[in-house]
CSV table of C-alpha atoms (C1' of nucleotides) in Angstrom, one decimal:
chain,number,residue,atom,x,y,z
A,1397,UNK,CA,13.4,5.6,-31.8
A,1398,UNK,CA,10.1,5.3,-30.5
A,1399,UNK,CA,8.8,3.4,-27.3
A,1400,UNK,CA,8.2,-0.3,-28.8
A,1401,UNK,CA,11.5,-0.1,-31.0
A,1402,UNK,CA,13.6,0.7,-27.6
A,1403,UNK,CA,11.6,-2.0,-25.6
A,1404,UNK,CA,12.6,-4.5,-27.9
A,1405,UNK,CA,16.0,-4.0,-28.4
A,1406,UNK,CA,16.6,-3.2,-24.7
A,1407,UNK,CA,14.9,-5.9,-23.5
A,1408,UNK,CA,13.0,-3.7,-21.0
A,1409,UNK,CA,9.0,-3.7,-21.5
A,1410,UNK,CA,7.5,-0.5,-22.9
A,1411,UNK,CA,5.5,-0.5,-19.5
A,1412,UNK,CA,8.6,-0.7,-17.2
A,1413,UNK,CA,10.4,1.7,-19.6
A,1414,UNK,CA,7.8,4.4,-19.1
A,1415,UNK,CA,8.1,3.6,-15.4
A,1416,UNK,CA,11.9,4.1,-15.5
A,1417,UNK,CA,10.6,7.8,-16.8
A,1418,UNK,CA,8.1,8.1,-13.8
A,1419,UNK,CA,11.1,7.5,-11.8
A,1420,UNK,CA,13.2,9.8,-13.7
A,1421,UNK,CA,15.7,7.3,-14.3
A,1422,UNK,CA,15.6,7.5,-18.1
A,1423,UNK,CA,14.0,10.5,-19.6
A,1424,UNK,CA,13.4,10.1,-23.3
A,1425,UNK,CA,12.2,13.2,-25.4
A,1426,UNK,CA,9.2,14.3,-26.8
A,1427,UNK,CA,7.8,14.7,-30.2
A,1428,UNK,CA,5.8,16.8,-31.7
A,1429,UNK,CA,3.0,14.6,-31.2
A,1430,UNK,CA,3.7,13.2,-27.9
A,1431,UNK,CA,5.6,9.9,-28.3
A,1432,UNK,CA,8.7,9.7,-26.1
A,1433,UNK,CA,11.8,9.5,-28.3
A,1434,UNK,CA,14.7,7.4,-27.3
A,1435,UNK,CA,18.4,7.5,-28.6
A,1436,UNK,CA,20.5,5.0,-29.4
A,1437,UNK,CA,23.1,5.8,-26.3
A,1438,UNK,CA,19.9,5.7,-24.1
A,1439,UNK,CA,20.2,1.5,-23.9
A,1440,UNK,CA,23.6,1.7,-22.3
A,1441,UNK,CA,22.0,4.0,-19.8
A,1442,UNK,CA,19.1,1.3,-19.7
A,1443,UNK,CA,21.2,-1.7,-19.6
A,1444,UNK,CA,23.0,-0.2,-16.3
A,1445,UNK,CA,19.5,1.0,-14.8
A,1446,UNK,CA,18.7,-3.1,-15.1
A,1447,UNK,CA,21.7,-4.1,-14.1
A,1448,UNK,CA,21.7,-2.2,-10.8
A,1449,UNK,CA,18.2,-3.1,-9.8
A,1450,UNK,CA,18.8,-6.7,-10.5
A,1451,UNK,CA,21.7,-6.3,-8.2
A,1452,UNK,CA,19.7,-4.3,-5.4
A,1453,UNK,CA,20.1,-1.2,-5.4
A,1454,UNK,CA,16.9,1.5,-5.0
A,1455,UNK,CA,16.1,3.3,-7.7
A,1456,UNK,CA,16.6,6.8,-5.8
A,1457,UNK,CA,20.4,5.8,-5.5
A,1458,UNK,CA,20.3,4.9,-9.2
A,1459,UNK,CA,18.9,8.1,-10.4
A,1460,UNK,CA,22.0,10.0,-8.1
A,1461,UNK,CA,24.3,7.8,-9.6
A,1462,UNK,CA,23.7,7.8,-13.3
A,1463,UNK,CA,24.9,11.1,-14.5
A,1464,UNK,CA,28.2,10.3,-12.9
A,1465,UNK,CA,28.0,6.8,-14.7
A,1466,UNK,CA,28.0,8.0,-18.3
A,1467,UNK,CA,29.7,11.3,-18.0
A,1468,UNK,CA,32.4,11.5,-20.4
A,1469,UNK,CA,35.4,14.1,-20.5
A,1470,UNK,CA,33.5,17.2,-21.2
A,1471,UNK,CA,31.0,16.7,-18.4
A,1472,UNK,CA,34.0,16.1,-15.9
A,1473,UNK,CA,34.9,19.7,-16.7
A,1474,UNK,CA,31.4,20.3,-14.8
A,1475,UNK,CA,31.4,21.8,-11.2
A,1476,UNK,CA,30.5,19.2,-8.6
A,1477,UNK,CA,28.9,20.5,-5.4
A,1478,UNK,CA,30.8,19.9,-2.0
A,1479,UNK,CA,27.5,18.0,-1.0
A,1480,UNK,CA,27.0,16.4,-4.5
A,1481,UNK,CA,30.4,15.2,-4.2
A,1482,UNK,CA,30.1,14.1,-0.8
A,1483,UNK,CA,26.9,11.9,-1.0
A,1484,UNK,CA,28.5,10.3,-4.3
A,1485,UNK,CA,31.4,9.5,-1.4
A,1486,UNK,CA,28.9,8.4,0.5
A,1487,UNK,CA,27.0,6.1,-2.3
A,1488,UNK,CA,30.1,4.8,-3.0
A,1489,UNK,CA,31.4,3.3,0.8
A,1490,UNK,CA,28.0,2.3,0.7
A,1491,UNK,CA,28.4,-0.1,-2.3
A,1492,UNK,CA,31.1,-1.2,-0.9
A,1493,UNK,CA,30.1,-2.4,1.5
A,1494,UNK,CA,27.6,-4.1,0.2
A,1495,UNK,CA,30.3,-5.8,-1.9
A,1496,UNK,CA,32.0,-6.7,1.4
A,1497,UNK,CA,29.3,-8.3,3.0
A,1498,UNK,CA,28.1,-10.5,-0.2
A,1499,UNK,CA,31.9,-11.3,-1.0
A,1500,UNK,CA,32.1,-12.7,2.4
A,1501,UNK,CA,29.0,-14.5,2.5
A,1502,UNK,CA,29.7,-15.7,-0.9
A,1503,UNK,CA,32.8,-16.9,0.4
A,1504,UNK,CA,30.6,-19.3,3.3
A,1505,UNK,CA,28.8,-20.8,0.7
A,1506,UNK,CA,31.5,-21.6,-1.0
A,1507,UNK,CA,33.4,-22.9,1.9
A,1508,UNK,CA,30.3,-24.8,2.6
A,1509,UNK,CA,30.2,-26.4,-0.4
A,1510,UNK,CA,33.9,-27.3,-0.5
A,1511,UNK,CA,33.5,-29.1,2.6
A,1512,UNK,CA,30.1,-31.5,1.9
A,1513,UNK,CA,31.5,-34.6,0.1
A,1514,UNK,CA,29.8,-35.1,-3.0
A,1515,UNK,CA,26.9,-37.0,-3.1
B,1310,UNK,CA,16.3,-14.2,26.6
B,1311,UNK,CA,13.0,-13.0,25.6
B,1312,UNK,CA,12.2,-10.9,22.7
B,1313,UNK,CA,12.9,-7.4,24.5
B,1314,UNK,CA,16.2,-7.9,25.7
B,1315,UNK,CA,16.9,-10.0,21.9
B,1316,UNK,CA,15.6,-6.1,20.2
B,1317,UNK,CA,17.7,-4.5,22.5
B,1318,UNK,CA,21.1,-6.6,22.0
B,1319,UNK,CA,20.3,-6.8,18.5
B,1320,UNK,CA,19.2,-3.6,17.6
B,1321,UNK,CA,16.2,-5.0,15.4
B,1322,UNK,CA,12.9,-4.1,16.8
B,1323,UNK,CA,10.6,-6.5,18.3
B,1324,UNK,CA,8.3,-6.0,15.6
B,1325,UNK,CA,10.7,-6.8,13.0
B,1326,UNK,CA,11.8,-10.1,14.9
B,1327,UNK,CA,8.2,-11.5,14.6
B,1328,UNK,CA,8.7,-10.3,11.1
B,1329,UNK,CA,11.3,-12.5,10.4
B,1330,UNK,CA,9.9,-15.3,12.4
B,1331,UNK,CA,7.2,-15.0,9.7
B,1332,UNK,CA,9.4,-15.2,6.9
B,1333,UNK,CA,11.1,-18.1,8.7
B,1334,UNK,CA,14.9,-16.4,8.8
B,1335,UNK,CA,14.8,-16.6,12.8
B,1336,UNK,CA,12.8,-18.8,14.4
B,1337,UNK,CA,13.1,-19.0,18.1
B,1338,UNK,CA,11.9,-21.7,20.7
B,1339,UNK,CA,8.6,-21.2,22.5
B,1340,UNK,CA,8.4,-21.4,26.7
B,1341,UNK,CA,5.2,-23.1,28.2
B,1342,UNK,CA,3.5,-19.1,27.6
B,1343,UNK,CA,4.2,-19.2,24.3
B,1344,UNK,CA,6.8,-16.1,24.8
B,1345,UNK,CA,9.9,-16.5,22.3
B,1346,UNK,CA,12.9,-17.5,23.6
B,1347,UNK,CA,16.0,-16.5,21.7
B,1348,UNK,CA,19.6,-17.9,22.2
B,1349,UNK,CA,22.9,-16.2,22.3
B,1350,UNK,CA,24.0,-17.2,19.4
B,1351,UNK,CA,21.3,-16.2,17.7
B,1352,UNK,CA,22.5,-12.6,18.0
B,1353,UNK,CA,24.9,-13.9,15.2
B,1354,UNK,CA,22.3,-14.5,13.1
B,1355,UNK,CA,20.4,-11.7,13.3
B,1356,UNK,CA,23.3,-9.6,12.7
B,1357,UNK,CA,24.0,-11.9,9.3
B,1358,UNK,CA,20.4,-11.1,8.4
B,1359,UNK,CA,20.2,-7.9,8.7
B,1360,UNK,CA,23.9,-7.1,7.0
B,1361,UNK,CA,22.4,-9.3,3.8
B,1362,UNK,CA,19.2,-7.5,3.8
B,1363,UNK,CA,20.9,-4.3,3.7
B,1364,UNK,CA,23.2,-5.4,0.6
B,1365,UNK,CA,19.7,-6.5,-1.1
B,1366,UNK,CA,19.5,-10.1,-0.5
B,1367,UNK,CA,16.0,-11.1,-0.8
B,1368,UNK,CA,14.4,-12.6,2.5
B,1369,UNK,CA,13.8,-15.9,0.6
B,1370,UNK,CA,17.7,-16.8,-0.6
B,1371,UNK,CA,18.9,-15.8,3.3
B,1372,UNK,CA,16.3,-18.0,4.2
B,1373,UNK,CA,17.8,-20.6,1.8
B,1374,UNK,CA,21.6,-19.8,2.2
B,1375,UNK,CA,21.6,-19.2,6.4
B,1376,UNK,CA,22.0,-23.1,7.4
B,1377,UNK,CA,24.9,-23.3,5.5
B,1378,UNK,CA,26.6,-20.1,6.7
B,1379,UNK,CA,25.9,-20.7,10.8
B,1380,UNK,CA,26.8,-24.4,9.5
B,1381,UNK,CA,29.7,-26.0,12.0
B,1382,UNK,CA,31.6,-28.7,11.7
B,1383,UNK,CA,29.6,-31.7,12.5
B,1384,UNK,CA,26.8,-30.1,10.3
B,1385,UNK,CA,29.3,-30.4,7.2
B,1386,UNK,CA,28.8,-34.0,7.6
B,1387,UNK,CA,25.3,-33.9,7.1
B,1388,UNK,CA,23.8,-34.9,3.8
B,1389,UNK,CA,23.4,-32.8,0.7
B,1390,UNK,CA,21.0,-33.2,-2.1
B,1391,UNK,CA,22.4,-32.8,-5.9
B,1392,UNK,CA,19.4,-30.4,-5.7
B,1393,UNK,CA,20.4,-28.5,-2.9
B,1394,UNK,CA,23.7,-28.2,-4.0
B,1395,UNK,CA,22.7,-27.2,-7.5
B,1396,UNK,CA,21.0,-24.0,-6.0
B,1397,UNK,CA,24.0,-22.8,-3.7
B,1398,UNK,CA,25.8,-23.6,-6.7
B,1399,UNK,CA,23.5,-21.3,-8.6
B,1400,UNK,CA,23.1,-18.8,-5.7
B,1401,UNK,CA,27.0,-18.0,-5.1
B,1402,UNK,CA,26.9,-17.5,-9.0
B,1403,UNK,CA,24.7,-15.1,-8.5
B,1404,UNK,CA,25.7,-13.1,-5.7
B,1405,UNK,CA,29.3,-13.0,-7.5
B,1406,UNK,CA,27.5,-11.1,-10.6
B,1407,UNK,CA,25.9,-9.0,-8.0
B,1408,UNK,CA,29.6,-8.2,-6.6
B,1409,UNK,CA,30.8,-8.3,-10.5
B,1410,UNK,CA,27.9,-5.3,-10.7
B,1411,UNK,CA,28.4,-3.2,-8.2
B,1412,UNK,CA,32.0,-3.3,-8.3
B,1413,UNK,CA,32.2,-2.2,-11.6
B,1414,UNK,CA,29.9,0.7,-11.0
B,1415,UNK,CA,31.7,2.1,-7.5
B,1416,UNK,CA,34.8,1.7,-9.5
B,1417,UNK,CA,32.7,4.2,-12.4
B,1418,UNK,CA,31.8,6.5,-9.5
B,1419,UNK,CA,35.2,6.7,-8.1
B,1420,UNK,CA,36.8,7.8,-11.3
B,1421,UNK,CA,34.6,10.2,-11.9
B,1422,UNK,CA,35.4,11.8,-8.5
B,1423,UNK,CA,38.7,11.3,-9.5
B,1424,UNK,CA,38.8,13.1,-12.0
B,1425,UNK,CA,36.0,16.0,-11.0
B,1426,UNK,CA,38.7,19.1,-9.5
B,1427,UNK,CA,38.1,19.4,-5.7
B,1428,UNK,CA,36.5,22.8,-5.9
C,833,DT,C1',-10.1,9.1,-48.5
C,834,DT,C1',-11.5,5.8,-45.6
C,835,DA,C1',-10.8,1.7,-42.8
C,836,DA,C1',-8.3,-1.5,-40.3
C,837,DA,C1',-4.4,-2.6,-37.7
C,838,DC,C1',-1.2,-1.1,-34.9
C,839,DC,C1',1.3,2.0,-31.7
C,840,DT,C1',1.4,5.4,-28.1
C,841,DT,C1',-0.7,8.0,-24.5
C,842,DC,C1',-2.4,8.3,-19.6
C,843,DT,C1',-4.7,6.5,-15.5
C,844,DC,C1',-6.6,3.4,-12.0
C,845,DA,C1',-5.8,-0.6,-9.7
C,846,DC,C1',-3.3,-4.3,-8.3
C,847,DT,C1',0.7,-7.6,-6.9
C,848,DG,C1',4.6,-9.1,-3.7
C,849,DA,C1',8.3,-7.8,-0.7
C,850,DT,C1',9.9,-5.4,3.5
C,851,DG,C1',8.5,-3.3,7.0
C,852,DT,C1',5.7,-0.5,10.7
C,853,DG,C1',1.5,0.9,13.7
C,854,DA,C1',-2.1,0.0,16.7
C,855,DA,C1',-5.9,-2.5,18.9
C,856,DG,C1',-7.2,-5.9,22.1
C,857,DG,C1',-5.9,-9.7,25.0
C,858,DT,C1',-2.6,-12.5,28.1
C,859,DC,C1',1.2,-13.1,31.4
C,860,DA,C1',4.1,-11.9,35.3
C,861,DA,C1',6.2,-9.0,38.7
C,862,DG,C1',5.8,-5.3,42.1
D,121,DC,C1',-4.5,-4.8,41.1
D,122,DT,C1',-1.8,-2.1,38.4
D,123,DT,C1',1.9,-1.9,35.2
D,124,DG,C1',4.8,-3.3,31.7
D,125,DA,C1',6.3,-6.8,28.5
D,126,DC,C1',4.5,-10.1,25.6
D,127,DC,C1',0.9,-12.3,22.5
D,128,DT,C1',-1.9,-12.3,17.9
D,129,DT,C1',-4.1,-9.9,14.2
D,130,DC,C1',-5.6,-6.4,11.0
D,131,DA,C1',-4.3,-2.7,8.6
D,132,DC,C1',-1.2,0.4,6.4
D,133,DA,C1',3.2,2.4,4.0
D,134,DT,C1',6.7,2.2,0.5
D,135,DC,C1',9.1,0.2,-3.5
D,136,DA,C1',9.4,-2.2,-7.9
D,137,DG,C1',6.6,-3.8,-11.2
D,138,DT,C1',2.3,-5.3,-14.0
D,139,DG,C1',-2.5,-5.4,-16.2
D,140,DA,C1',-6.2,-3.4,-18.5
D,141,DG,C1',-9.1,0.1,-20.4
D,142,DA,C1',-10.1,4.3,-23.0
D,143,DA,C1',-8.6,7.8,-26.1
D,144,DG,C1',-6.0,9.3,-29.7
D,145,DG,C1',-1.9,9.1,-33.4
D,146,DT,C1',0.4,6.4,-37.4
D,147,DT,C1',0.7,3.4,-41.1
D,148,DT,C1',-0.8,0.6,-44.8
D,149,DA,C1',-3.8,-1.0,-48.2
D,150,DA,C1',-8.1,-1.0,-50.6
DNA sequence: TTAAACCTTCTCACTGATGTGAAGGTCAAG
DNA sequence: CTTGACCTTCACATCAGTGAGAAGGTTTAA
């Protein structure tokens, strides 16, 4: 599917989508003329690219994270670097703690809220 | 205590102090010279700043959500608009898809070191 | 086959957010 | 009076994203 199909059923501009690809977040092929071809398992990817930025993250940690994201069985069987696998550690205790810190302040405002009477 | 000492204790450089000053997240009393003057428990502050900045908070919802997390008791008996309610209301939704998000995807990133043989 | 309408390409430039660097001036303590 | 900490201000860097123009490919319909 070509660039305008994919921005409309992803939701993403064609723009931002060949930004994505200048960031090497989501690489769509090429045809033979050029046009960047994406596949139909390419808007899960996409979906999950938006759905990280919205919640924060950079897109350098994004593009580390992905292939581990929508790896299925056979790519488990893939070797994983001891330094691969130790910044994907890392990545990880980082999100979490992210999660830690906005659970708790989530938790404040909530608290907050609890306590002001009404109106 | 001046801004120095408030960088050092911190661990946020001065520069970045003014910064926020700017962005009206920490905004310190003035002596008759016009140097800052930050309080103790400011330090608390800072620290809540800098931990939400870090999980991707934008500068403009800490500045909105920060009264209400420093908030003490005799504050909780202040006033609160239907508005201003409405948009804590609307910001701890959002924060909780944010957790929702990344939750989901360390979760993704665990299994698949999980399941990835050690060597 | 040609023409119009549309899509895709790339590139330059720009925004707004989060910072950082450095110049030039002021204040205060030794 | 020199030194160091502070003041403001202008400028710059990076990241995520957008706008617009020029050139060329694709489709449709006369």
């Amino acid at each position: 599917m070509k660039i305008g199909e994919f921005a409309a059923r992803s939701g993403i501009s064609a723009r931002l989508l060949r930004y994505y690809e200048e960031q090497q977040l989501l690489l769509p092929r090429r045809g033979e003329n050029g046009y960047r071809q994406y596949s139909a398992d390419m808007l899960r990817s996409a979906a999950q690219i938006r759905a990280l930025l919205d919640a924060g993250m950079p897109t350098t940690i994004i593009r580390d994270i992905l292939p581990c994201l929508s790896a299925t069985e056979d790519i488990y069987l893939q070797k994983l670097s001891p330094e691969t696998r130790l910044r994907l550690e890392q990545e990880r205790d980082r999100i979490s703690a992210r999660i830690v810190c906005l659970a708790r302040n989530r938790d404040a405002i909530d608290a907050y809220l609890s306590s002001v009477p009404l109106t």
